[in-house]
mmCIF file with all atom_site columns, C-alpha atoms in Angstrom:
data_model
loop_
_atom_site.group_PDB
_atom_site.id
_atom_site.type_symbol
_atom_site.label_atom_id
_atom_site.label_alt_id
_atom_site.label_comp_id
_atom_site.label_asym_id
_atom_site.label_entity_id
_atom_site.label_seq_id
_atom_site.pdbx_PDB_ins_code
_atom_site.Cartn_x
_atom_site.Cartn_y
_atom_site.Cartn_z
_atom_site.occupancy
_atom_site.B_iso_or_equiv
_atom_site.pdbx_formal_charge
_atom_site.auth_seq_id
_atom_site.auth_comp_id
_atom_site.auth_asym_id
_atom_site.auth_atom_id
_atom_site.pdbx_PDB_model_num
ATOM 1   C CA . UNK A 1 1   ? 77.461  -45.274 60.964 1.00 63.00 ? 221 UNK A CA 1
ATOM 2   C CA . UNK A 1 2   ? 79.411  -48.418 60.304 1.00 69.00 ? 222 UNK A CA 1
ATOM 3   C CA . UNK A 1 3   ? 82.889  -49.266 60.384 1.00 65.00 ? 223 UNK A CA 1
ATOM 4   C CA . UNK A 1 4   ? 84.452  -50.105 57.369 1.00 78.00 ? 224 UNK A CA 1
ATOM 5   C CA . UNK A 1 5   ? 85.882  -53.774 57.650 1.00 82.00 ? 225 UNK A CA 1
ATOM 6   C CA . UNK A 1 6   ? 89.427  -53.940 59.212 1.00 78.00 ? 226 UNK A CA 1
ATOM 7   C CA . UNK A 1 7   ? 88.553  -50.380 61.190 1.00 79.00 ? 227 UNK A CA 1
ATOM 8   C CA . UNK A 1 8   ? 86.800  -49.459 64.248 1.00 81.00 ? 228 UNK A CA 1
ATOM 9   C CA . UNK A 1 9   ? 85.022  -46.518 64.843 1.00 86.00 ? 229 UNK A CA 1
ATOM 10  C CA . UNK A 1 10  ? 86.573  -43.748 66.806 1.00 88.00 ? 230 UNK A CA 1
ATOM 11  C CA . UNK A 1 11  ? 83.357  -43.353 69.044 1.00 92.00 ? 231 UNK A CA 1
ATOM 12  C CA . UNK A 1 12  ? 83.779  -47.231 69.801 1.00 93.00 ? 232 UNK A CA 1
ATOM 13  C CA . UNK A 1 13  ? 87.388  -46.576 70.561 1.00 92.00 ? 233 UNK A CA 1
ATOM 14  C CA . UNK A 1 14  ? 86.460  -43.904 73.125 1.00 94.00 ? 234 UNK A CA 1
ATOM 15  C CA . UNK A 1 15  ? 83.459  -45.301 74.512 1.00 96.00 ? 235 UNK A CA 1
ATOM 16  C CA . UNK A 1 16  ? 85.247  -48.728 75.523 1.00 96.00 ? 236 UNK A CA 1
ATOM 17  C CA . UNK A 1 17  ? 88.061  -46.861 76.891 1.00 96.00 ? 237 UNK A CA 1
ATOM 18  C CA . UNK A 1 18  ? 85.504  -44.402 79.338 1.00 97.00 ? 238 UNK A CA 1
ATOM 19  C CA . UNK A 1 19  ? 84.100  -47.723 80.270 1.00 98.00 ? 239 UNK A CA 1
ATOM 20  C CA . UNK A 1 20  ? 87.489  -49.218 81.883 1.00 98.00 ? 240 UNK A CA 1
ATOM 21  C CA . UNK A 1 21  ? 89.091  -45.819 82.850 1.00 96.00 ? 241 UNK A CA 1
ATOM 22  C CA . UNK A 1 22  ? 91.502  -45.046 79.891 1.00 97.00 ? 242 UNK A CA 1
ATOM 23  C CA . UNK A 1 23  ? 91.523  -41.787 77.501 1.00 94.00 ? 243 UNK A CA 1
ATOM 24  C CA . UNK A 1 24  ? 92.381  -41.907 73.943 1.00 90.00 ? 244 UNK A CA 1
ATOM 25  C CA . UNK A 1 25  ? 95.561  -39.461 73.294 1.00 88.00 ? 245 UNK A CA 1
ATOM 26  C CA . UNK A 1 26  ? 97.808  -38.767 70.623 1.00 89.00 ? 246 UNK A CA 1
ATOM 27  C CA . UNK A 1 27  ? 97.446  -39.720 67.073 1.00 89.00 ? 247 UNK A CA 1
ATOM 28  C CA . UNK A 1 28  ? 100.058 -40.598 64.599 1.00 92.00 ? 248 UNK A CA 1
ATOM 29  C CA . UNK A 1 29  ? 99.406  -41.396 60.958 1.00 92.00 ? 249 UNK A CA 1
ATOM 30  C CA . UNK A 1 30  ? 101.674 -44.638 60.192 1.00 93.00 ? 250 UNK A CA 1
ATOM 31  C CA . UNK A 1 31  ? 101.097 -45.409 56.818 1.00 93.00 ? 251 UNK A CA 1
ATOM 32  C CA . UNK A 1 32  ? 99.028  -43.504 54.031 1.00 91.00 ? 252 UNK A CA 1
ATOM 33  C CA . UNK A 1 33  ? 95.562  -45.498 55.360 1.00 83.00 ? 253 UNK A CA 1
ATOM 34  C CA . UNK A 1 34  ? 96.359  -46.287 58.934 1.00 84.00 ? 254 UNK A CA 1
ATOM 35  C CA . UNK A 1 35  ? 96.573  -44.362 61.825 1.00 84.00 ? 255 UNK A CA 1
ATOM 36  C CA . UNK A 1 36  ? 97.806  -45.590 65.565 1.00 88.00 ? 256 UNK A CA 1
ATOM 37  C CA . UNK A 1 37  ? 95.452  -43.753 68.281 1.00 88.00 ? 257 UNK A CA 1
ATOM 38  C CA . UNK A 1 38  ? 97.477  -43.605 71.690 1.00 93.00 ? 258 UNK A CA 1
ATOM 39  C CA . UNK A 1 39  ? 95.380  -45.250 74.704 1.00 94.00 ? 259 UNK A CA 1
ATOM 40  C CA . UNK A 1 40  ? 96.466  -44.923 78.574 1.00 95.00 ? 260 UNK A CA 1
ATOM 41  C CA . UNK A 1 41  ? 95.304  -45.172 81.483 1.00 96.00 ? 261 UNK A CA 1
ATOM 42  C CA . UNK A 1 42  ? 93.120  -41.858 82.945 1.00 94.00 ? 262 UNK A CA 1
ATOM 43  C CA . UNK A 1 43  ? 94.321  -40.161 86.106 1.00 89.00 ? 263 UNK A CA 1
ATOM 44  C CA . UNK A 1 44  ? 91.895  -39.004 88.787 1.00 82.00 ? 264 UNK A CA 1
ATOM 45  C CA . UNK A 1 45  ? 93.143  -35.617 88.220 1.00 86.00 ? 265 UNK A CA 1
ATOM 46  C CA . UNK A 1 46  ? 92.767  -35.743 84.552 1.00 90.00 ? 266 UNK A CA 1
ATOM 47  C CA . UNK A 1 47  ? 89.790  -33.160 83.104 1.00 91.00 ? 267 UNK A CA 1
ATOM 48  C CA . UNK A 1 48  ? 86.524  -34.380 81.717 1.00 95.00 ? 268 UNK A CA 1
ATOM 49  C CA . UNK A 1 49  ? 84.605  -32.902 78.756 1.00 94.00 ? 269 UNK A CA 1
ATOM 50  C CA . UNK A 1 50  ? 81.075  -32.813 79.552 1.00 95.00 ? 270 UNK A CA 1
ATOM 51  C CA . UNK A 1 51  ? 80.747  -34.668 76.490 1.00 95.00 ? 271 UNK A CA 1
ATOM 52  C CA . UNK A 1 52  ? 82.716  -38.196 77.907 1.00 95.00 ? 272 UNK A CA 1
ATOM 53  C CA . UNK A 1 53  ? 80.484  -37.292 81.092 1.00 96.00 ? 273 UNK A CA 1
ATOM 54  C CA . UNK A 1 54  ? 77.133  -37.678 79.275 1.00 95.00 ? 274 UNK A CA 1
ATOM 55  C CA . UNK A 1 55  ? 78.963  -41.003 77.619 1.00 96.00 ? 275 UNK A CA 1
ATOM 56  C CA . UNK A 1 56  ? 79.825  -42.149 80.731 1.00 97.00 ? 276 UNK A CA 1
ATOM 57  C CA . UNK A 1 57  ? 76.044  -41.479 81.802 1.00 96.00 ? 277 UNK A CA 1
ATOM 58  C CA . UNK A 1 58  ? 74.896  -43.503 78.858 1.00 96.00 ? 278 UNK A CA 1
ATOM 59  C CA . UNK A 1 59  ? 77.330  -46.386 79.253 1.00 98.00 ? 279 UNK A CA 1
ATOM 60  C CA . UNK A 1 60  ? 76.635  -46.645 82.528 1.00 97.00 ? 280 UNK A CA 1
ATOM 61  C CA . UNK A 1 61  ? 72.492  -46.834 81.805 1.00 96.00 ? 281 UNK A CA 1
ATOM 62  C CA . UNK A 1 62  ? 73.595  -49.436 79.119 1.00 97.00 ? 282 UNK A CA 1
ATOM 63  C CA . UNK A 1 63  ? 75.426  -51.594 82.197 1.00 98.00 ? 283 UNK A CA 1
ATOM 64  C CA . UNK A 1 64  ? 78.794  -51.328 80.269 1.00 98.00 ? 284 UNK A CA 1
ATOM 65  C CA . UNK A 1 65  ? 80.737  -49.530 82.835 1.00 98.00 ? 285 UNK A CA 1
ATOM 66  C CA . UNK A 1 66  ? 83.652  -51.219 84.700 1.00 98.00 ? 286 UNK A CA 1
ATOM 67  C CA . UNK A 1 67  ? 84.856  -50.473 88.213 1.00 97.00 ? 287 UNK A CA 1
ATOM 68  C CA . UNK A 1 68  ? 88.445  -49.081 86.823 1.00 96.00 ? 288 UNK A CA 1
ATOM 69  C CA . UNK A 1 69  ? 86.286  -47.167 85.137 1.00 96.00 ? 289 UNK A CA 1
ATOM 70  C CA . UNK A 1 70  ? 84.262  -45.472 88.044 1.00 96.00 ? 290 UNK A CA 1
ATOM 71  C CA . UNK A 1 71  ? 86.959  -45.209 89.725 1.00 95.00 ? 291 UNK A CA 1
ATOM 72  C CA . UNK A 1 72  ? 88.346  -42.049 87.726 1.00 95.00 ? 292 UNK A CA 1
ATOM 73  C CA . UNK A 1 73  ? 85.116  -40.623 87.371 1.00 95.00 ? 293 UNK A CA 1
ATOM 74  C CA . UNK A 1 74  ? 84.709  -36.388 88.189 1.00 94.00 ? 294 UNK A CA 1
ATOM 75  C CA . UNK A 1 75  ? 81.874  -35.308 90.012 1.00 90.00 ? 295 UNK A CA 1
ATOM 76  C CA . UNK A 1 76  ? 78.975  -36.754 87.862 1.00 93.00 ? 296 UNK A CA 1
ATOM 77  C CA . UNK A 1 77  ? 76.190  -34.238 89.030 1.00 92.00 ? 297 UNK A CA 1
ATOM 78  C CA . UNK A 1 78  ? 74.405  -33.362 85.724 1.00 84.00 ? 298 UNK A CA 1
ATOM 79  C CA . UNK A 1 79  ? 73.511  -29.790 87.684 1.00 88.00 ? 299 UNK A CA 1
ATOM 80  C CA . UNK A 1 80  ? 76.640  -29.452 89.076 1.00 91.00 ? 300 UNK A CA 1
ATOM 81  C CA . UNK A 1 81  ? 77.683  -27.711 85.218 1.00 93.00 ? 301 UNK A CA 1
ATOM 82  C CA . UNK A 1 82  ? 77.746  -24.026 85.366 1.00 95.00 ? 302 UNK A CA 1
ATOM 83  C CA . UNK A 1 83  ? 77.304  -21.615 82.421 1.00 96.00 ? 303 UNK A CA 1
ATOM 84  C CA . UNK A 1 84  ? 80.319  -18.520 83.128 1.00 96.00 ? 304 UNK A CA 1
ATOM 85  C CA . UNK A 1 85  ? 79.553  -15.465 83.555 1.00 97.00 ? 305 UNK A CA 1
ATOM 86  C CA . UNK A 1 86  ? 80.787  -13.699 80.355 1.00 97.00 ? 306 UNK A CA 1
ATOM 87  C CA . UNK A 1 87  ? 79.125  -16.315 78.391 1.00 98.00 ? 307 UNK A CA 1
ATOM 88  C CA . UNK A 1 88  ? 75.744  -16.193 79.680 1.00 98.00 ? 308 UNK A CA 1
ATOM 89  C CA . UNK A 1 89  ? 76.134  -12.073 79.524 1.00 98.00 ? 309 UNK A CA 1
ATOM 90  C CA . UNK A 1 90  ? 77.103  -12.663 75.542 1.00 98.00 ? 310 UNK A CA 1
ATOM 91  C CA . UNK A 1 91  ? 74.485  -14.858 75.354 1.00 98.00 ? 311 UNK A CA 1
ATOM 92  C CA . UNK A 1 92  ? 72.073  -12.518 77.124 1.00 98.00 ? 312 UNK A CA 1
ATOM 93  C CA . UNK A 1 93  ? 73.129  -9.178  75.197 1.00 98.00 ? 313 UNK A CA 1
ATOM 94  C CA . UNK A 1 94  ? 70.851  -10.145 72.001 1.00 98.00 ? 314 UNK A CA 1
ATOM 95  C CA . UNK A 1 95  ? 67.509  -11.683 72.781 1.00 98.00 ? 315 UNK A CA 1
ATOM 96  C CA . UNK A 1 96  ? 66.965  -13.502 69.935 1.00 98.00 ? 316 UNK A CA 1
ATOM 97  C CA . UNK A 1 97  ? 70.125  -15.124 70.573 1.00 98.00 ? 317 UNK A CA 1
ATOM 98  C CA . UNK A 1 98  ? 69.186  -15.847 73.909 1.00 99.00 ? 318 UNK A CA 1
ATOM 99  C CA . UNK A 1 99  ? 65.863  -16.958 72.599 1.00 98.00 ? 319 UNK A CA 1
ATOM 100 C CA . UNK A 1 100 ? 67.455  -19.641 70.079 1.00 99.00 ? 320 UNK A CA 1
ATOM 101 C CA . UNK A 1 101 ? 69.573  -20.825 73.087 1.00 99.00 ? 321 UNK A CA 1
ATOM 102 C CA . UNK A 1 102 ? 67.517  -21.621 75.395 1.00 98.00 ? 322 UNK A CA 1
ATOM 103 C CA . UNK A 1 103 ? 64.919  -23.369 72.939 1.00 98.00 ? 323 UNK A CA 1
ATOM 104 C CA . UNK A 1 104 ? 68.195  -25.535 71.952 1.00 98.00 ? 324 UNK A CA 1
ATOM 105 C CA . UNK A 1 105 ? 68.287  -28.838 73.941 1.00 96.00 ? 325 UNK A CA 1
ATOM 106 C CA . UNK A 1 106 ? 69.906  -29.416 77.190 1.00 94.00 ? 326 UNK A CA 1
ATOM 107 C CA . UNK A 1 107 ? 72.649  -31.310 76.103 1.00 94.00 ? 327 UNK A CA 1
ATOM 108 C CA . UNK A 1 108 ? 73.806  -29.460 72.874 1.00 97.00 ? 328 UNK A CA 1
ATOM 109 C CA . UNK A 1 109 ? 73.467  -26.208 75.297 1.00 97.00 ? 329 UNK A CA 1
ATOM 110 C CA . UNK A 1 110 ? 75.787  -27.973 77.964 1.00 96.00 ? 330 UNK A CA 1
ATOM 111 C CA . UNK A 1 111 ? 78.517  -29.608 75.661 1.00 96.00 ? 331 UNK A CA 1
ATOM 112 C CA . UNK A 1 112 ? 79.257  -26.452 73.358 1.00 98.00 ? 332 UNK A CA 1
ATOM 113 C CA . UNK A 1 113 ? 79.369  -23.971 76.430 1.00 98.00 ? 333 UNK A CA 1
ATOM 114 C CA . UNK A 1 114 ? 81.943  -26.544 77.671 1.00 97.00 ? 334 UNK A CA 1
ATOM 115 C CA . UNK A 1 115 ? 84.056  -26.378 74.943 1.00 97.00 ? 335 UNK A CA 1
ATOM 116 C CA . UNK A 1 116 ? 84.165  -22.620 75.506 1.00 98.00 ? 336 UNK A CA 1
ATOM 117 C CA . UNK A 1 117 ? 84.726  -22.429 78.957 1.00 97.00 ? 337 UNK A CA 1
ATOM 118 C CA . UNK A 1 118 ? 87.687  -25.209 78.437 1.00 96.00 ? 338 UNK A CA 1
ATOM 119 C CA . UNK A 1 119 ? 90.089  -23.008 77.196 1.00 97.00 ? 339 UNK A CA 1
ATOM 120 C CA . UNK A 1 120 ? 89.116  -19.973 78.937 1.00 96.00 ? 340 UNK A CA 1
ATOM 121 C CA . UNK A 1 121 ? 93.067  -20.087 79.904 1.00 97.00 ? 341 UNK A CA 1
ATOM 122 C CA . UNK A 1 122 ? 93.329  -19.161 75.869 1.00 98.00 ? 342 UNK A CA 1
ATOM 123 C CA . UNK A 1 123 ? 91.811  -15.877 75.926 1.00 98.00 ? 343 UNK A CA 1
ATOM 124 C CA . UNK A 1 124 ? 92.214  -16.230 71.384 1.00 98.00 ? 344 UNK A CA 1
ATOM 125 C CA . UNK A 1 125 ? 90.638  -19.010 71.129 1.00 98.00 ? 345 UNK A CA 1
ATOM 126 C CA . UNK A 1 126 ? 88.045  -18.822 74.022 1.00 98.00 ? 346 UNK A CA 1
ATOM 127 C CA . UNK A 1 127 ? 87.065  -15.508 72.279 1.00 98.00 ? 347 UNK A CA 1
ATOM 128 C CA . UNK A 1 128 ? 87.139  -17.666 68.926 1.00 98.00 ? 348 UNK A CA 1
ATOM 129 C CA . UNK A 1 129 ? 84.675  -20.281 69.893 1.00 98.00 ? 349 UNK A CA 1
ATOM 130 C CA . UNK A 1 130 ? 82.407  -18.197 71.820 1.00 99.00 ? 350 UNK A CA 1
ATOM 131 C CA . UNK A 1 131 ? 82.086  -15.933 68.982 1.00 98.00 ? 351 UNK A CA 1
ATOM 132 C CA . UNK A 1 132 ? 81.360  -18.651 66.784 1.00 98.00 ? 352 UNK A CA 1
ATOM 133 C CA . UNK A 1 133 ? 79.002  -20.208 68.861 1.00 99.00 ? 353 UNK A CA 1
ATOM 134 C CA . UNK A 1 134 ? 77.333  -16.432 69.140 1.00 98.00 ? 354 UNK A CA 1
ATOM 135 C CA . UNK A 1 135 ? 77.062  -16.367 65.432 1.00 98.00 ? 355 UNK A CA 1
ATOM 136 C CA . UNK A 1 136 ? 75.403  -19.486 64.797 1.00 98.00 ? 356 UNK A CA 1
ATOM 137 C CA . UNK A 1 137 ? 72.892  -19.533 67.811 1.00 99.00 ? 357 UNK A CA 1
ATOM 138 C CA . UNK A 1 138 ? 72.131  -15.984 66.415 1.00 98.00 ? 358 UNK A CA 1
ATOM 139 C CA . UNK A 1 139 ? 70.865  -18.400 63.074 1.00 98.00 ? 359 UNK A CA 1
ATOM 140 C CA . UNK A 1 140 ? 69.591  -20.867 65.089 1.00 98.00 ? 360 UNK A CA 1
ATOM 141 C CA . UNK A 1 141 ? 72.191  -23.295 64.293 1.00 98.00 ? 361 UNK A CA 1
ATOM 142 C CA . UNK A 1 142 ? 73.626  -26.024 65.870 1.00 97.00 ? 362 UNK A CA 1
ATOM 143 C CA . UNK A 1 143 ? 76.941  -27.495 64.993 1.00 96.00 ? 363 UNK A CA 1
ATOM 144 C CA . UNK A 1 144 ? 79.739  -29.810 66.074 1.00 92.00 ? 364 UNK A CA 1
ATOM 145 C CA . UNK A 1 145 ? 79.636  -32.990 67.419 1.00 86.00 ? 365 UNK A CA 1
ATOM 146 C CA . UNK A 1 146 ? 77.317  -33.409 70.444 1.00 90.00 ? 366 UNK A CA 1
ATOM 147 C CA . UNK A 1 147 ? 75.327  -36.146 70.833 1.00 91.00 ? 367 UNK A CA 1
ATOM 148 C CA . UNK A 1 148 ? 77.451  -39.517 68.949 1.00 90.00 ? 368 UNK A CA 1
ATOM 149 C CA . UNK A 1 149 ? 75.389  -39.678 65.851 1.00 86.00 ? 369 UNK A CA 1
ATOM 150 C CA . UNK A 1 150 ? 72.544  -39.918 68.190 1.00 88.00 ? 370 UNK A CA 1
ATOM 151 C CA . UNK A 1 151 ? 73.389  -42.534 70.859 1.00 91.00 ? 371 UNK A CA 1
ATOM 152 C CA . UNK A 1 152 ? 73.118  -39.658 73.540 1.00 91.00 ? 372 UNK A CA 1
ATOM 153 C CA . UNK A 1 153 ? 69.719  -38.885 72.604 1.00 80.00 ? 373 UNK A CA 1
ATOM 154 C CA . UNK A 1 154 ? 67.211  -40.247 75.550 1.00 66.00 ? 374 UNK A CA 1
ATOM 155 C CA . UNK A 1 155 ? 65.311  -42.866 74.368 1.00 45.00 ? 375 UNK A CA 1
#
């Protein structure tokens, strides 16, 4: 995927500003083509997808990572995930859904449980998600964005 000329690629966007320690925020349309992303700089406090933590992993393998950047990292420990417990029993309740899962690969397992258990505050939309990602597994479908048009496949 290329950029059109004049534009940058939102992946580029985030992946520069992992590597020095910022996180893209807000966005505000400006003009009928243009948009302004907000950029600032990331506390040590802040919360990390596991998504921008396998980024960071790659950018780091790639030698791109800065010091300001490390210096905000969360624990980095790709074990250190855990699946919750009313997940892994809804995934666990149908074997063939629990079949599908597990066959799915590590990361695509790992980066849509995590956008489940984020908002497990929400109890709407945490039930939302996880039945959606029920559903699909069920079909043996993966969806969403989870590995950057391929740059977080291992090479």
């Amino acid at each position: 995927m290329k950029p059109t000329p004049g534009t940058l690629l939102y992946l580029d966007v985030v992946e520069e500003s992992l590597c020095f320690g910022w996180i893209d925020g807000i966005k505000k349309k400006i003009s009928e083509t243009q948009l302004a992303q907000r950029l600032s700089p990331r506390s040590q406090r802040s919360s990390w997808t596991e998504l921008n933590k396998e980024r960071v992993r790659r950018l780091e393998k790639l030698g791109f990572m800065h010091d300001e950047g490390r210096k905000v990292l969360p624990v980095m420990d790709p074990n250190a995930f855990i699946i919750d417990g009313v997940i892994e029993q809804r995934l666990k309740e149908d074997q063939q859904v629990y079949a599908n899962f597990i066959a799915f690969p590590a990361l695509y397992q790992k980066i849509r449980i995590d956008t489940i258990q984020s908002v497990k505050q929400q109890p709407a939309l945490f039930q939302s998600r996880l039945d959606k990602f029920i559903t699909n597994t069920k079909e043996n479908k993966m969806y969403g964005q989870w590995h950057d048009n391929g740059r977080l496949w291992d090479d």
